[in-house]
Structures are given as C-alpha cells and as structure tokens.
Tab-separated table of C-alpha atoms in Angstrom:
chain	number	residue	atom	x	y	z
A	4	MET	CA	103.478	124.398	119.154
A	5	SER	CA	106.087	123.038	121.544
A	6	ASP	CA	109.746	124.011	121.225
A	7	ALA	CA	110.400	120.629	119.598
A	8	ASP	CA	108.004	121.561	116.816
A	9	ILE	CA	109.709	124.911	116.098
A	10	LEU	CA	112.725	125.458	113.868
A	11	LYS	CA	114.746	128.476	115.039
A	12	LEU	CA	116.244	130.062	111.985
A	13	ALA	CA	118.851	132.739	111.359
A	14	PHE	CA	118.713	134.959	108.315
A	15	VAL	CA	122.249	135.543	107.061
A	16	GLY	CA	122.007	138.337	104.505
A	17	CYS	CA	118.919	140.485	104.911
A	18	GLY	CA	118.732	142.030	101.465
A	19	ALA	CA	116.055	141.861	98.746
A	20	ILE	CA	115.617	138.073	98.650
A	21	ALA	CA	115.114	137.973	102.433
A	22	ARG	CA	111.731	139.688	101.980
A	23	TYR	CA	110.528	136.790	99.808
A	24	HIS	CA	111.786	134.264	102.353
A	25	LEU	CA	110.083	136.052	105.249
A	26	ASN	CA	106.797	136.373	103.437
A	27	GLY	CA	106.960	132.701	102.569
A	28	ILE	CA	107.511	131.760	106.189
A	29	LYS	CA	104.592	133.904	107.336
A	30	GLU	CA	102.250	132.436	104.767
A	31	HIS	CA	103.259	128.766	104.669
A	32	ALA	CA	105.677	127.760	107.460
A	33	PRO	CA	104.415	128.636	110.956
A	34	GLU	CA	106.855	126.052	112.335
A	35	ILE	CA	109.737	128.387	111.487
A	36	LYS	CA	110.712	131.182	113.872
A	37	VAL	CA	113.310	133.706	112.711
A	38	THR	CA	115.384	134.324	115.850
A	39	ALA	CA	118.476	135.995	114.376
A	40	ALA	CA	119.021	138.604	111.648
A	41	ILE	CA	122.682	138.742	110.514
A	42	ASP	CA	123.976	141.362	108.126
A	43	THR	CA	126.973	143.673	108.013
A	44	ALA	CA	124.510	146.422	107.164
A	45	ARG	CA	122.633	146.767	110.438
A	46	GLU	CA	119.787	148.727	108.868
A	47	LYS	CA	118.893	145.722	106.712
A	48	ALA	CA	118.842	143.412	109.700
A	49	GLU	CA	116.620	145.870	111.536
A	50	LEU	CA	113.916	145.521	108.892
A	51	ILE	CA	113.751	141.782	109.615
A	52	THR	CA	113.854	142.323	113.369
A	53	ALA	CA	110.980	144.789	113.221
A	54	GLU	CA	108.720	141.994	111.962
A	55	THR	CA	110.131	138.982	113.776
A	56	GLY	CA	111.747	140.160	116.997
A	57	ALA	CA	114.962	138.462	115.867
A	58	LYS	CA	118.186	139.460	117.547
A	59	ILE	CA	120.600	141.451	115.372
A	60	TYR	CA	124.190	140.434	114.692
A	61	THR	CA	126.543	142.195	112.291
A	62	SER	CA	128.741	139.159	111.578
A	63	LEU	CA	128.219	135.479	111.095
A	64	GLU	CA	130.930	134.787	113.627
A	65	GLU	CA	129.090	136.774	116.276
A	66	GLY	CA	125.763	135.130	115.435
A	67	LEU	CA	127.186	131.600	115.582
A	68	ALA	CA	128.867	132.342	118.879
A	69	GLU	CA	125.970	134.044	120.626
A	70	GLY	CA	122.742	133.398	118.699
A	71	ASP	CA	119.908	131.041	119.586
A	72	PHE	CA	119.072	129.161	116.391
A	73	ASP	CA	119.194	125.667	114.936
A	74	ALA	CA	119.584	126.504	111.257
A	75	VAL	CA	120.834	129.181	108.889
A	76	ASP	CA	119.115	130.585	105.777
A	77	LEU	CA	122.137	131.859	103.883
A	78	MET	CA	121.288	134.607	101.361
A	79	LEU	CA	124.662	136.237	100.589
A	80	PRO	CA	126.328	137.205	97.282
A	81	HIS	CA	127.579	134.151	95.416
A	82	ASP	CA	131.269	134.670	96.180
A	83	LEU	CA	130.579	134.537	99.935
A	84	HIS	CA	128.659	131.232	99.842
A	85	GLU	CA	131.630	128.945	100.296
A	86	SER	CA	133.170	130.520	103.378
A	87	ALA	CA	129.852	131.229	105.126
A	88	ALA	CA	128.355	127.831	104.319
A	89	ILE	CA	131.395	125.914	105.582
A	90	GLN	CA	131.552	128.067	108.694
A	91	THR	CA	127.880	127.359	109.368
A	92	LEU	CA	128.200	123.626	108.821
A	93	GLU	CA	131.317	123.363	110.994
A	94	ALA	CA	129.299	125.036	113.771
A	95	GLY	CA	126.825	122.099	113.535
A	96	LYS	CA	123.926	124.151	112.128
A	97	HIS	CA	121.464	122.978	109.524
A	98	LEU	CA	121.759	125.018	106.322
A	99	VAL	CA	119.523	126.186	103.536
A	100	LEU	CA	121.741	127.902	100.955
A	101	GLU	CA	120.468	130.185	98.218
A	102	LYS	CA	121.416	129.120	94.727
A	103	PRO	CA	123.854	128.897	93.044
A	104	ILE	CA	125.718	126.662	95.463
A	105	ALA	CA	128.886	128.693	94.665
A	106	PRO	CA	130.421	130.339	91.586
A	107	THR	CA	132.723	127.363	90.779
A	108	LEU	CA	132.334	123.607	90.836
A	109	GLU	CA	135.427	123.301	93.032
A	110	ALA	CA	133.858	125.560	95.671
A	111	CYS	CA	130.624	123.479	95.443
A	112	ASP	CA	132.583	120.314	96.088
A	113	ARG	CA	134.153	121.808	99.230
A	114	ILE	CA	130.713	122.822	100.527
A	115	PHE	CA	129.293	119.355	99.920
A	116	ALA	CA	132.297	117.775	101.666
A	117	ALA	CA	131.679	120.029	104.670
A	118	ALA	CA	127.987	119.120	104.691
A	119	LYS	CA	128.788	115.397	104.608
A	120	LYS	CA	131.205	115.799	107.501
A	121	ALA	CA	128.725	117.880	109.523
A	122	GLY	CA	125.863	115.419	109.121
A	123	THR	CA	123.268	118.182	109.483
A	124	LYS	CA	120.474	118.885	107.012
A	125	PHE	CA	121.640	120.736	103.918
A	126	MET	CA	119.385	122.203	101.238
A	127	VAL	CA	120.137	124.313	98.148
A	128	ALA	CA	117.245	126.759	97.747
A	129	GLU	CA	116.093	126.445	94.153
A	130	ASN	CA	112.603	127.769	94.728
A	131	THR	CA	111.281	127.020	91.231
A	132	GLN	CA	111.086	123.401	92.391
A	133	TYR	CA	108.049	124.656	94.348
A	134	TRP	CA	106.669	127.277	91.974
A	135	PRO	CA	102.941	126.372	91.825
A	136	GLU	CA	102.585	126.702	88.062
A	137	ILE	CA	105.821	124.739	87.449
A	138	VAL	CA	104.625	121.966	89.772
A	139	LYS	CA	101.203	121.864	88.102
A	140	ALA	CA	102.796	121.627	84.649
A	141	GLN	CA	104.874	118.690	85.894
A	142	GLU	CA	101.747	116.949	87.183
A	143	MET	CA	100.027	117.470	83.832
A	144	ILE	CA	102.977	116.046	81.947
A	145	GLN	CA	103.150	113.038	84.191
A	146	LYS	CA	99.423	112.396	83.675
A	147	GLY	CA	99.938	112.492	79.902
A	148	ILE	CA	97.574	115.440	79.368
A	149	ILE	CA	99.695	116.848	76.529
A	150	GLY	CA	100.946	113.407	75.436
A	151	GLU	CA	104.648	112.848	75.067
A	152	VAL	CA	106.720	115.975	75.417
A	153	ILE	CA	108.297	116.955	72.083
A	154	THR	CA	110.105	120.091	73.121
A	155	ALA	CA	109.941	123.120	75.437
A	156	ARG	CA	110.945	126.735	75.598
A	157	ALA	CA	112.015	128.704	78.665
A	158	ALA	CA	112.341	132.453	78.283
A	159	TYR	CA	113.467	134.590	81.216
A	160	GLU	CA	112.955	138.066	79.805
A	161	MET	CA	112.513	141.069	82.037
A	162	GLU	CA	112.614	144.836	81.859
A	163	PHE	CA	115.449	146.167	84.027
A	164	ASN	CA	114.457	147.690	87.342
A	165	ASP	CA	116.553	148.642	90.325
A	166	TYR	CA	114.963	146.227	92.784
A	167	TRP	CA	117.958	143.938	92.757
A	168	PHE	CA	120.455	146.750	92.194
A	169	LYS	CA	119.745	149.233	94.965
A	170	ASP	CA	123.183	149.435	96.491
A	171	LYS	CA	125.741	151.998	95.302
A	172	LYS	CA	127.925	149.205	93.954
A	173	PRO	CA	125.562	146.324	93.184
A	174	TRP	CA	127.408	143.024	93.518
A	175	ARG	CA	125.356	141.608	90.644
A	176	TYR	CA	127.252	143.929	88.301
A	177	ASP	CA	130.542	142.257	89.256
A	178	LYS	CA	131.251	139.106	87.301
A	179	THR	CA	133.915	137.975	89.769
A	180	ARG	CA	131.263	137.945	92.510
A	181	THR	CA	128.433	136.300	90.626
A	182	GLY	CA	130.399	133.763	88.588
A	183	GLY	CA	128.782	135.049	85.390
A	184	GLY	CA	125.655	137.025	84.583
A	185	ILE	CA	121.965	136.398	84.034
A	186	VAL	CA	122.329	132.702	83.203
A	187	VAL	CA	123.989	131.622	86.437
A	188	ASP	CA	121.768	133.953	88.524
A	189	GLY	CA	118.054	134.350	87.625
A	190	GLY	CA	118.361	132.078	84.591
A	191	ALA	CA	118.848	129.080	86.870
A	192	HIS	CA	115.157	129.370	87.818
A	193	TRP	CA	114.301	128.692	84.179
A	194	ILE	CA	116.756	125.843	83.745
A	195	ARG	CA	115.437	123.809	86.712
A	196	PRO	CA	111.896	123.483	85.264
A	197	LEU	CA	113.279	122.166	81.980
A	198	ARG	CA	115.139	119.510	83.881
A	199	MET	CA	112.038	118.681	85.924
A	200	TRP	CA	109.969	118.210	82.783
A	201	MET	CA	112.447	116.716	80.304
A	202	GLY	CA	115.120	115.017	82.351
A	203	GLU	CA	118.837	115.727	82.549
A	204	ILE	CA	120.613	118.045	80.092
A	205	ASP	CA	123.466	116.439	78.145
A	206	GLU	CA	124.904	119.316	76.109
A	207	VAL	CA	124.431	122.950	75.328
A	208	ILE	CA	125.124	125.374	72.475
A	209	GLY	CA	124.552	129.075	72.848
A	210	VAL	CA	125.572	132.718	72.560
A	211	LEU	CA	125.795	135.616	74.951
A	212	ASP	CA	125.367	139.413	74.673
A	213	TYR	CA	125.621	142.416	76.944
A	214	PRO	CA	122.756	144.928	76.405
A	215	LEU	CA	122.870	146.088	80.077
A	216	GLU	CA	126.121	148.033	79.932
A	217	GLU	CA	126.551	148.353	83.706
A	218	MET	CA	126.656	144.569	84.169
A	219	GLU	CA	129.983	142.829	83.566
A	220	GLY	CA	128.376	139.450	83.079
A	221	GLU	CA	126.022	138.614	80.242
A	222	SER	CA	122.582	140.217	80.322
A	223	MET	CA	121.389	138.209	77.304
A	224	ALA	CA	121.694	134.555	76.347
A	225	LYS	CA	120.144	132.330	73.717
A	226	ALA	CA	120.776	128.633	73.770
A	227	VAL	CA	119.619	125.165	72.762
A	228	PHE	CA	119.762	122.321	75.255
A	229	ARG	CA	119.994	118.692	74.179
A	230	PHE	CA	118.798	116.277	76.849
A	231	GLN	CA	120.064	112.796	77.553
A	232	SER	CA	116.861	111.559	75.933
A	233	GLY	CA	117.949	113.198	72.680
A	234	LYS	CA	115.177	115.765	72.848
A	235	ILE	CA	115.891	119.506	72.626
A	236	ALA	CA	114.599	122.673	74.205
A	237	SER	CA	115.364	126.352	73.854
A	238	PHE	CA	116.490	128.722	76.619
A	239	GLU	CA	116.522	132.484	76.471
A	240	ALA	CA	117.364	135.111	79.064
A	241	MET	CA	117.437	138.895	78.797
A	242	LEU	CA	117.592	141.839	81.173
A	243	ALA	CA	117.486	145.165	79.316
A	244	LYS	CA	116.516	148.758	79.764
A	245	THR	CA	113.585	148.822	77.342
A	246	ILE	CA	109.826	148.391	77.140
A	247	MET	CA	108.662	144.807	76.671
A	248	GLY	CA	105.281	143.456	75.662
A	249	PRO	CA	103.601	140.423	77.251
A	250	SER	CA	105.480	137.162	76.960
A	251	THR	CA	105.214	133.455	77.699
A	252	TRP	CA	107.904	132.414	80.155
A	253	PHE	CA	107.445	128.669	79.523
A	254	ARG	CA	106.008	126.706	76.637
A	255	ILE	CA	105.901	122.878	76.672
A	256	THR	CA	104.823	121.172	73.444
A	257	GLY	CA	103.524	117.614	73.476
A	258	THR	CA	101.969	115.234	71.017
A	259	LYS	CA	98.488	116.154	72.247
A	260	GLY	CA	98.784	119.836	73.032
A	261	GLU	CA	100.742	122.611	74.738
A	262	ILE	CA	101.131	124.084	78.194
A	263	HIS	CA	101.904	127.779	78.491
A	264	ILE	CA	103.008	129.615	81.611
A	265	GLU	CA	102.518	133.323	81.074
A	266	GLY	CA	105.168	135.890	81.815
A	267	GLY	CA	105.249	138.067	84.874
A	268	LEU	CA	105.790	137.160	88.530
A	269	VAL	CA	102.143	136.131	88.654
A	270	GLY	CA	101.225	134.418	85.359
A	271	SER	CA	98.550	131.852	84.614
A	272	ILE	CA	99.032	128.301	83.346
A	273	ILE	CA	97.109	127.678	80.128
A	274	LEU	CA	96.348	124.398	78.387
A	275	TYR	CA	95.879	124.201	74.606
A	276	ASP	CA	94.584	120.878	73.221
A	277	ALA	CA	91.890	119.517	70.916
A	278	ASP	CA	89.165	120.502	73.386
A	279	ASN	CA	90.670	123.853	74.270
A	280	ARG	CA	92.003	125.433	71.085
A	281	GLU	CA	91.478	128.913	72.519
A	282	GLY	CA	93.217	127.939	75.708
A	283	LYS	CA	91.951	126.931	79.130
A	284	LYS	CA	93.220	128.432	82.408
A	285	ILE	CA	94.097	125.486	84.580
A	286	MET	CA	94.109	127.203	87.936
A	287	GLU	CA	94.033	130.667	89.385
A	288	ALA	CA	97.470	132.254	89.019
A	289	GLN	CA	99.581	131.912	92.146
A	290	GLY	CA	102.934	132.985	90.791
A	291	TYR	CA	106.656	132.858	91.444
A	292	PRO	CA	106.571	134.529	94.902
A	293	GLN	CA	104.464	131.622	96.157
A	294	SER	CA	107.403	129.254	95.734
A	295	PHE	CA	109.410	130.420	98.707
A	296	GLY	CA	107.026	129.348	101.475
A	297	PRO	CA	106.709	125.697	100.331
A	298	GLU	CA	110.481	125.594	99.829
A	299	LEU	CA	111.210	126.687	103.425
A	300	LYS	CA	108.447	124.424	104.764
A	301	ASP	CA	110.149	121.501	103.036
A	302	PHE	CA	113.387	122.440	104.732
A	303	ALA	CA	111.713	122.672	108.095
A	304	ARG	CA	110.109	119.288	107.697
A	305	ALA	CA	113.478	117.757	106.761
A	306	VAL	CA	115.004	119.157	109.964
A	307	LEU	CA	112.100	118.624	112.352
A	308	GLU	CA	110.655	115.371	111.012
A	309	GLY	CA	113.508	113.830	109.039
A	310	LYS	CA	111.523	113.860	105.800
A	311	PRO	CA	113.534	113.727	102.549
A	312	LEU	CA	113.722	116.970	100.595
A	313	GLU	CA	111.725	117.297	97.349
A	314	ALA	CA	115.032	117.765	95.575
A	315	GLY	CA	118.334	117.018	97.286
A	316	PRO	CA	121.079	119.640	97.269
A	317	GLU	CA	123.077	117.745	94.595
A	318	GLN	CA	120.258	118.525	92.138
A	319	ALA	CA	121.483	122.145	92.085
A	320	TYR	CA	124.701	121.088	90.420
A	321	GLY	CA	122.711	120.785	87.215
A	322	GLU	CA	121.790	124.453	86.869
A	323	LEU	CA	125.349	125.563	87.605
A	324	ARG	CA	126.891	122.987	85.260
A	325	THR	CA	124.456	123.993	82.506
A	326	ALA	CA	125.406	127.680	82.939
A	327	ILE	CA	129.138	126.865	82.848
A	328	ALA	CA	128.660	124.690	79.763
A	329	LEU	CA	126.776	127.562	78.046
A	330	TYR	CA	129.632	129.928	78.882
A	331	ARG	CA	132.136	127.495	77.359
A	332	SER	CA	129.932	127.126	74.276
A	333	ALA	CA	129.770	130.926	73.792
A	334	GLU	CA	133.594	130.903	73.633
A	335	SER	CA	134.055	127.773	71.558
A	336	GLY	CA	131.101	128.110	69.198
A	337	HIS	CA	130.389	124.397	69.634
A	338	TRP	CA	128.186	122.063	71.638
A	339	GLU	CA	129.574	121.638	75.130
A	340	LYS	CA	128.878	118.757	77.501
A	341	VAL	CA	127.205	119.582	80.819
A	342	TRP	CA	128.490	116.696	82.947
A	343	ASP	CA	132.001	116.103	81.518
C-alpha cells in the first residue's frame, strides 16, 4: 500500500478496550497503522507499542504536538470524552470516539459543534452496528424471514469479573465519571440493535437496582421500550457476583417465527419457524469481538475514500437519550419520552 492508502491512527487510552480495537485492526483493517500510543499510564501504552511500533506519548497535548498521525481513536473514561474530543478536532484530526459520546447531552452538543467546525471525519464507535449476528438478524428481518416483527427482548446479563475493573480505583464504579451505570455503558450495545431492528424508541418505563455494591451507578435495570411504531420491546441488564446459567441475549419475535442470539461473547444465531421448530443455526458463531474490526474499517474507508459511515455519529444520541429517559423513569415511576 502507498502512504495515501494508509490511515495513521493514534490510540488515546490504551486500556482494556484498546485490545479489542487492536485485534480488530489486525484482522480486518490492514489500511490502518497505529503510529501513536497515548496514555498517562506509560505501561499501558507500552503494550500497544510492543505490537505496533507506535511512538509513546503520556499526554494528548504531547501527542498532538509531536505525533505523526491523521486520526485519533479515543478510548478514555466517559467524563474525559468532551475535552479530549474537542482538543482532537480543533487540531484538525479525524476522530473515532468510543460510546457514549459524553455523559450529558449538553457535552454531546458541544462535541458535535466542534466536529462541524473542524470538518474532519467524526465517528461514534458503537460496535454493535457491526456485530455479525446482529447484522445477520437485521438482514433476516428485512427479507421477511420471520414475517413482521411483533416484539423483541434484549438482555445484557453477565457474571461480574474484574476484566473491566483492574485498576485500584476503577472509574466505572464512579457514577460521576460514567454518567450512570450499566445502562449507559455496556447496556448501550443492547439498545442499538433494538433500534436497528424496530426503529426509533419513543418512550421508556423502567426500574433500577444495585446488586453490585462497589458500583455507584445501577448494576441492574429492567425496562419496556415503546417505539414510534407503537410496538414494544423489553430491555434487561445485570452485572452481579453470582453464577448464571446459559441465556439468550436477544430474542426477536415475528409473525412467522423467532430469531435468537445466544448469550456469551461468541453466541450462535438460531432461527425458529415452521420448518425449524427445533431451531436452525444460521451461521457459524462469530461473536461480539468480531464487531470491532469492521467498525474501524468503516472509519478508515470514510477517511481514505470519503465513503459514508454505516451509521452517522448522530445515531449514538439514541442510546444515550434512551438511558437518560430510563433514569428519569426510575425516579418518576412513569413513562418518559426519549426525544423530548
């Protein structure tokens, strides 16, 4: 490849999610070269450098001033998104920003204003848009394989492990840093598919609970979403220190059958219909981790070739607005509008 065919990318934040991003680039996006690893914890940046040869910087300011890169992959705690994103955009860099956009809608608006002013490519990284099983389910729905969708269920339920909580003071325990708890964080990956399959969410009613005592934000949520079409779906999220049996993470019910996506990071997609009452595996399981490579490839194509993104950054407002509406509903005990 010539230099014109390569996107030089800086990793900003080299924690747990950076591993998924790097694996995705290696497997799916050879046009991306990671040339800078930026983290205040130098040892985290060194792990990226060991595999990529990227130059290490311990601050974004230093990286923007001295680094050789065209774009930034920003993977910081939620409360740092606004300042780092605006700084990146004002430096004229393309930006892929991990979800949520920011903890508040006001901060999101400021980021979008900066992106518009910069005129560079801006993507919000909601990787479930590219999750192979989610994409396949959408194709099946569009082809009418299960008829008209009646309802759906999304259930993000996981046993607690310390993968995301390795630091002495995990930022995900701090509600002021995350903007909430499990709904605004991992739960967003279960809200996006419902919106892909059923359209825009109009209003929400739900409750919260806190089984994971260390976490200030909610570690359990149960809710019903009503879509602009009038149809409804259920949403559940739970992170708890217990033993859980097998689960179905997604269930889509139509007039001719159902689609199930099994639980676990690598779960199969199963079709149940008149010809397959015992269930038919639709494709070999690829799993959630296989969403990051296509996501970053999409970003690279947008920058290098000018192709439109599969989902524009404004789409990510929906997950955040849905989470905020759910939080309001838990306080009010009533249905709360998502877009008002």
